[in-house]
Amino acid sequence: MKRLRAAITPVLEAGLRHGGTTLDDLAYLLPDGRAGEYTQRLRAYGRTGQPCRRCGTPIERIVVTQRSTHFCPTCQPAE
Ligand SMILES: [Zn+2]
């Protein structure tokens, strides 16, 4: 839990610093109507088939309880 918390905190801070994440559905926009720019920094989400930014393996997509989940099978292998 400590490791997870330590990993999540800087990601959330970076998301806030870059205005959040606006997906194709435009469900989230900044108060002035602009899209959040953190979307361009996502490492897996929405990048199905594109190379992992860390190792080059194509990003995969699965559906978990009706939600899309994107991951690198090399960097984030199932246990
Ligand atoms: Zn990877």
Tab-separated table of N, CA, C and O and ligand atoms in Angstrom:
chain	number	residue	atom	x	y	z
A	1	MET	N	0.828	-1.197	0.000
A	1	MET	CA	0.000	0.000	0.000
A	1	MET	C	0.868	1.256	0.000
A	1	MET	O	0.542	2.225	-0.676
A	2	LYS	N	1.965	1.219	0.759
A	2	LYS	CA	2.848	2.387	0.789
A	2	LYS	C	3.458	2.652	-0.577
A	2	LYS	O	3.545	3.794	-1.024
A	3	ARG	N	3.865	1.569	-1.249
A	3	ARG	CA	4.464	1.719	-2.584
A	3	ARG	C	3.434	2.240	-3.575
A	3	ARG	O	3.730	3.083	-4.412
A	4	LEU	N	2.206	1.727	-3.478
A	4	LEU	CA	1.149	2.172	-4.383
A	4	LEU	C	0.848	3.648	-4.158
A	4	LEU	O	0.755	4.427	-5.111
A	5	ARG	N	0.739	4.046	-2.909
A	5	ARG	CA	0.469	5.456	-2.598
A	5	ARG	C	1.592	6.350	-3.115
A	5	ARG	O	1.345	7.404	-3.702
A	6	ALA	N	2.815	5.903	-2.919
A	6	ALA	CA	3.968	6.696	-3.378
A	6	ALA	C	3.975	6.832	-4.901
A	6	ALA	O	4.394	7.853	-5.441
A	7	ALA	N	3.479	5.800	-5.598
A	7	ALA	CA	3.460	5.840	-7.063
A	7	ALA	C	2.303	6.686	-7.585
A	7	ALA	O	2.434	7.356	-8.608
A	8	ILE	N	1.170	6.647	-6.902
A	8	ILE	CA	-0.024	7.359	-7.365
A	8	ILE	C	0.112	8.870	-7.193
A	8	ILE	O	-0.279	9.639	-8.079
A	9	THR	N	0.670	9.292	-6.078
A	9	THR	CA	0.715	10.717	-5.758
A	9	THR	C	1.354	11.561	-6.862
A	9	THR	O	0.745	12.540	-7.311
A	10	PRO	N	2.534	11.227	-7.361
A	10	PRO	CA	3.114	12.077	-8.409
A	10	PRO	C	2.318	12.046	-9.717
A	10	PRO	O	2.296	13.042	-10.453
A	11	VAL	N	1.637	10.938	-10.003
A	11	VAL	CA	0.812	10.869	-11.221
A	11	VAL	C	-0.378	11.816	-11.088
A	11	VAL	O	-0.700	12.567	-12.020
A	12	LEU	N	-1.025	11.801	-9.925
A	12	LEU	CA	-2.156	12.717	-9.707
A	12	LEU	C	-1.693	14.167	-9.766
A	12	LEU	O	-2.363	15.023	-10.362
A	13	GLU	N	-0.550	14.456	-9.175
A	13	GLU	CA	-0.027	15.828	-9.202
A	13	GLU	C	0.269	16.274	-10.627
A	13	GLU	O	-0.032	17.406	-11.007
A	14	ALA	N	0.837	15.379	-11.433
A	14	ALA	CA	1.129	15.722	-12.840
A	14	ALA	C	-0.164	15.935	-13.611
A	14	ALA	O	-0.263	16.860	-14.431
A	15	GLY	N	-1.180	15.121	-13.327
A	15	GLY	CA	-2.473	15.294	-13.983
A	15	GLY	C	-3.062	16.665	-13.690
A	15	GLY	O	-3.542	17.361	-14.591
A	16	LEU	N	-2.987	17.079	-12.440
A	16	LEU	CA	-3.503	18.397	-12.062
A	16	LEU	C	-2.690	19.510	-12.717
A	16	LEU	O	-3.239	20.495	-13.214
A	17	ARG	N	-1.381	19.329	-12.735
A	17	ARG	CA	-0.486	20.350	-13.300
A	17	ARG	C	-0.760	20.581	-14.791
A	17	ARG	O	-0.606	21.682	-15.289
A	18	HIS	N	-1.223	19.526	-15.484
A	18	HIS	CA	-1.463	19.625	-16.924
A	18	HIS	C	-2.949	19.739	-17.270
A	18	HIS	O	-3.349	19.506	-18.402
A	19	GLY	N	-3.768	20.084	-16.302
A	19	GLY	CA	-5.178	20.378	-16.594
A	19	GLY	C	-6.087	19.188	-16.692
A	19	GLY	O	-7.205	19.305	-17.191
A	20	GLY	N	-5.641	18.021	-16.250
A	20	GLY	CA	-6.498	16.847	-16.246
A	20	GLY	C	-6.532	16.135	-17.582
A	20	GLY	O	-5.806	16.476	-18.514
A	21	THR	N	-7.391	15.109	-17.650
A	21	THR	CA	-7.464	14.237	-18.825
A	21	THR	C	-8.827	14.359	-19.493
A	21	THR	O	-9.842	14.008	-18.899
A	22	THR	N	-8.841	14.846	-20.705
A	22	THR	CA	-10.071	14.917	-21.498
A	22	THR	C	-10.043	13.814	-22.534
A	22	THR	O	-9.142	13.759	-23.370
A	23	LEU	N	-11.031	12.917	-22.475
A	23	LEU	CA	-11.115	11.808	-23.429
A	23	LEU	C	-12.008	12.213	-24.597
A	23	LEU	O	-12.551	13.318	-24.626
A	24	ASP	N	-12.165	11.311	-25.572
A	24	ASP	CA	-12.932	11.611	-26.780
A	24	ASP	C	-14.378	12.017	-26.485
A	24	ASP	O	-14.995	12.742	-27.269
A	25	ASP	N	-14.936	11.539	-25.370
A	25	ASP	CA	-16.331	11.877	-25.068
A	25	ASP	C	-16.495	13.301	-24.523
A	25	ASP	O	-17.620	13.776	-24.333
A	26	LEU	N	-15.381	13.988	-24.288
A	26	LEU	CA	-15.375	15.367	-23.781
A	26	LEU	C	-16.170	15.517	-22.483
A	26	LEU	O	-16.678	16.594	-22.175
A	27	ALA	N	-16.286	14.425	-21.730
A	27	ALA	CA	-17.028	14.469	-20.471
A	27	ALA	C	-16.351	15.393	-19.457
A	27	ALA	O	-17.008	15.956	-18.586
A	28	TYR	N	-15.042	15.548	-19.578
A	28	TYR	CA	-14.321	16.453	-18.688
A	28	TYR	C	-13.663	17.548	-19.513
A	28	TYR	O	-12.918	17.273	-20.454
A	29	LEU	N	-13.958	18.785	-19.178
A	29	LEU	CA	-13.290	19.942	-19.779
A	29	LEU	C	-12.950	20.903	-18.653
A	29	LEU	O	-13.562	20.895	-17.586
A	30	LEU	N	-11.996	21.759	-18.901
A	30	LEU	CA	-11.660	22.794	-17.933
A	30	LEU	C	-12.809	23.799	-17.875
A	30	LEU	O	-13.618	23.890	-18.796
A	31	PRO	N	-12.904	24.587	-16.807
A	31	PRO	CA	-14.008	25.557	-16.680
A	31	PRO	C	-14.117	26.508	-17.875
A	31	PRO	O	-15.221	26.958	-18.208
A	32	ASP	N	-13.002	26.788	-18.545
A	32	ASP	CA	-13.053	27.693	-19.705
A	32	ASP	C	-13.343	26.951	-21.013
A	32	ASP	O	-13.284	27.541	-22.096
A	33	GLY	N	-13.631	25.643	-20.933
A	33	GLY	CA	-14.001	24.873	-22.117
A	33	GLY	C	-12.854	24.182	-22.824
A	33	GLY	O	-13.072	23.418	-23.759
A	34	ARG	N	-11.622	24.449	-22.387
A	34	ARG	CA	-10.466	23.791	-23.013
A	34	ARG	C	-10.351	22.347	-22.535
A	34	ARG	O	-10.788	22.013	-21.442
A	35	ALA	N	-9.709	21.526	-23.356
A	35	ALA	CA	-9.447	20.138	-22.977
A	35	ALA	C	-8.230	20.084	-22.059
A	35	ALA	O	-7.290	20.863	-22.209
A	36	GLY	N	-8.264	19.164	-21.115
A	36	GLY	CA	-7.102	18.942	-20.262
A	36	GLY	C	-5.964	18.354	-21.085
A	36	GLY	O	-6.186	17.498	-21.932
A	37	GLU	N	-4.766	18.803	-20.846
A	37	GLU	CA	-3.628	18.400	-21.664
A	37	GLU	C	-2.894	17.168	-21.154
A	37	GLU	O	-1.942	16.711	-21.782
A	38	TYR	N	-3.343	16.603	-20.039
A	38	TYR	CA	-2.664	15.412	-19.542
A	38	TYR	C	-2.915	14.212	-20.451
A	38	TYR	O	-2.138	13.264	-20.459
A	39	THR	N	-3.989	14.268	-21.238
A	39	THR	CA	-4.326	13.183	-22.168
A	39	THR	C	-3.133	12.818	-23.045
A	39	THR	O	-2.888	11.644	-23.323
A	40	GLN	N	-2.385	13.815	-23.481
A	40	GLN	CA	-1.243	13.579	-24.362
A	40	GLN	C	-0.093	12.869	-23.654
A	40	GLN	O	0.842	12.390	-24.292
A	41	ARG	N	-0.161	12.798	-22.337
A	41	ARG	CA	0.919	12.183	-21.567
A	41	ARG	C	0.583	10.772	-21.092
A	41	ARG	O	1.418	10.118	-20.465
A	42	LEU	N	-0.638	10.313	-21.366
A	42	LEU	CA	-1.021	8.973	-20.911
A	42	LEU	C	-0.087	7.938	-21.524
A	42	LEU	O	0.254	8.010	-22.700
A	43	ARG	N	0.310	6.974	-20.734
A	43	ARG	CA	1.272	5.971	-21.206
A	43	ARG	C	0.598	4.738	-21.767
A	43	ARG	O	1.210	4.010	-22.551
A	44	ALA	N	-0.657	4.473	-21.374
A	44	ALA	CA	-1.335	3.276	-21.864
A	44	ALA	C	-2.771	3.573	-22.312
A	44	ALA	O	-3.153	3.173	-23.407
A	45	TYR	N	-3.535	4.258	-21.496
A	45	TYR	CA	-4.957	4.437	-21.794
A	45	TYR	C	-5.166	5.058	-23.184
A	45	TYR	O	-4.545	6.067	-23.535
A	46	GLY	N	-6.030	4.409	-23.973
A	46	GLY	CA	-6.371	4.918	-25.290
A	46	GLY	C	-5.298	4.708	-26.347
A	46	GLY	O	-5.405	5.214	-27.450
A	47	ARG	N	-4.248	3.940	-26.032
A	47	ARG	CA	-3.132	3.752	-26.956
A	47	ARG	C	-3.049	2.314	-27.474
A	47	ARG	O	-1.968	1.839	-27.803
A	48	THR	N	-4.181	1.632	-27.609
A	48	THR	CA	-4.204	0.247	-28.078
A	48	THR	C	-3.423	0.086	-29.379
A	48	THR	O	-3.640	0.830	-30.335
A	49	GLY	N	-2.489	-0.866	-29.382
A	49	GLY	CA	-1.698	-1.166	-30.581
A	49	GLY	C	-0.486	-0.270	-30.766
A	49	GLY	O	0.404	-0.587	-31.560
A	50	GLN	N	-0.436	0.833	-30.066
A	50	GLN	CA	0.725	1.717	-30.170
A	50	GLN	C	1.837	1.190	-29.263
A	50	GLN	O	1.580	0.513	-28.278
A	51	PRO	N	3.094	1.492	-29.568
A	51	PRO	CA	4.189	0.966	-28.757
A	51	PRO	C	4.226	1.573	-27.353
A	51	PRO	O	4.014	2.775	-27.184
A	52	CYS	N	4.491	0.705	-26.388
A	52	CYS	CA	4.701	1.162	-25.013
A	52	CYS	C	5.831	2.184	-25.024
A	52	CYS	O	6.858	1.980	-25.665
A	53	ARG	N	5.649	3.272	-24.310
A	53	ARG	CA	6.670	4.334	-24.295
A	53	ARG	C	7.927	3.905	-23.543
A	53	ARG	O	8.963	4.534	-23.643
A	54	ARG	N	7.823	2.818	-22.802
A	54	ARG	CA	8.952	2.341	-22.023
A	54	ARG	C	9.719	1.231	-22.740
A	54	ARG	O	10.940	1.246	-22.774
A	55	CYS	N	8.972	0.241	-23.357
A	55	CYS	CA	9.655	-0.935	-23.897
A	55	CYS	C	9.325	-1.232	-25.367
A	55	CYS	O	9.948	-2.099	-25.965
A	56	GLY	N	8.324	-0.560	-25.927
A	56	GLY	CA	7.997	-0.757	-27.336
A	56	GLY	C	6.966	-1.822	-27.630
A	56	GLY	O	6.495	-1.944	-28.757
A	57	THR	N	6.592	-2.629	-26.639
A	57	THR	CA	5.562	-3.657	-26.837
A	57	THR	C	4.220	-2.974	-27.117
A	57	THR	O	3.891	-1.988	-26.468
A	58	PRO	N	3.436	-3.487	-28.081
A	58	PRO	CA	2.126	-2.877	-28.340
A	58	PRO	C	1.226	-2.890	-27.099
A	58	PRO	O	1.118	-3.904	-26.416
A	59	ILE	N	0.572	-1.773	-26.868
A	59	ILE	CA	-0.366	-1.651	-25.750
A	59	ILE	C	-1.597	-2.493	-26.062
A	59	ILE	O	-2.089	-2.508	-27.188
A	60	GLU	N	-2.106	-3.200	-25.050
A	60	GLU	CA	-3.305	-4.021	-25.209
A	60	GLU	C	-4.477	-3.407	-24.451
A	60	GLU	O	-4.289	-2.627	-23.522
A	61	ARG	N	-5.682	-3.795	-24.913
A	61	ARG	CA	-6.909	-3.317	-24.267
A	61	ARG	C	-7.748	-4.520	-23.873
A	61	ARG	O	-7.927	-5.442	-24.661
A	62	ILE	N	-8.261	-4.510	-22.651
A	62	ILE	CA	-9.226	-5.502	-22.198
A	62	ILE	C	-10.381	-4.746	-21.560
A	62	ILE	O	-10.257	-3.551	-21.256
A	63	VAL	N	-11.495	-5.424	-21.381
A	63	VAL	CA	-12.649	-4.808	-20.728
A	63	VAL	C	-12.830	-5.471	-19.368
A	63	VAL	O	-12.895	-6.697	-19.275
A	64	VAL	N	-12.849	-4.666	-18.325
A	64	VAL	CA	-13.039	-5.153	-16.965
A	64	VAL	C	-14.275	-4.459	-16.411
A	64	VAL	O	-14.301	-3.219	-16.316
A	65	THR	N	-15.288	-5.254	-16.087
A	65	THR	CA	-16.582	-4.734	-15.612
A	65	THR	C	-17.045	-3.546	-16.464
A	65	THR	O	-17.344	-2.475	-15.965
A	66	GLN	N	-17.067	-3.792	-17.770
A	66	GLN	CA	-17.577	-2.854	-18.769
A	66	GLN	C	-16.754	-1.574	-18.897
A	66	GLN	O	-17.229	-0.583	-19.422
A	67	ARG	N	-15.525	-1.600	-18.401
A	67	ARG	CA	-14.639	-0.436	-18.545
A	67	ARG	C	-13.386	-0.861	-19.295
A	67	ARG	O	-12.819	-1.917	-19.039
A	68	SER	N	-12.944	-0.017	-20.211
A	68	SER	CA	-11.708	-0.287	-20.941
A	68	SER	C	-10.510	-0.155	-20.022
A	68	SER	O	-10.423	0.782	-19.230
A	69	THR	N	-9.611	-1.117	-20.147
A	69	THR	CA	-8.365	-1.076	-19.396
A	69	THR	C	-7.236	-1.298	-20.391
A	69	THR	O	-7.263	-2.233	-21.180
A	70	HIS	N	-6.276	-0.412	-20.408
A	70	HIS	CA	-5.161	-0.487	-21.346
A	70	HIS	C	-3.877	-0.740	-20.561
A	70	HIS	O	-3.691	-0.160	-19.488
A	71	PHE	N	-3.020	-1.608	-21.110
A	71	PHE	CA	-1.806	-1.934	-20.377
A	71	PHE	C	-0.737	-2.460	-21.330
A	71	PHE	O	-1.015	-2.884	-22.450
A	72	CYS	N	0.491	-2.440	-20.860
A	72	CYS	CA	1.608	-3.046	-21.586
A	72	CYS	C	1.797	-4.449	-21.001
A	72	CYS	O	2.084	-4.584	-19.811
A	73	PRO	N	1.643	-5.498	-21.815
A	73	PRO	CA	1.788	-6.863	-21.283
A	73	PRO	C	3.205	-7.201	-20.832
A	73	PRO	O	3.389	-8.155	-20.079
A	74	THR	N	4.179	-6.419	-21.257
A	74	THR	CA	5.559	-6.661	-20.813
A	74	THR	C	5.823	-5.943	-19.487
A	74	THR	O	6.332	-6.540	-18.538
A	75	CYS	N	5.479	-4.668	-19.419
A	75	CYS	CA	5.753	-3.894	-18.202
A	75	CYS	C	4.748	-4.182	-17.083
A	75	CYS	O	5.060	-3.999	-15.912
A	76	GLN	N	3.532	-4.609	-17.486
A	76	GLN	CA	2.484	-4.849	-16.497
A	76	GLN	C	1.898	-6.247	-16.701
A	76	GLN	O	0.711	-6.390	-16.989
A	77	PRO	N	2.713	-7.301	-16.591
A	77	PRO	CA	2.216	-8.660	-16.845
A	77	PRO	C	1.186	-9.087	-15.792
A	77	PRO	O	1.274	-8.687	-14.638
A	78	ALA	N	0.220	-9.921	-16.244
A	78	ALA	CA	-0.744	-10.487	-15.298
A	78	ALA	C	0.000	-11.488	-14.428
A	78	ALA	O	0.901	-12.179	-14.892
A	79	GLU	N	-0.365	-11.583	-13.188
A	79	GLU	CA	0.319	-12.522	-12.273
A	79	GLU	C	-0.364	-13.866	-12.290
A	79	GLU	O	-1.463	-14.023	-12.606
B	1	ZN	ZN	6.122	-1.750	-21.774
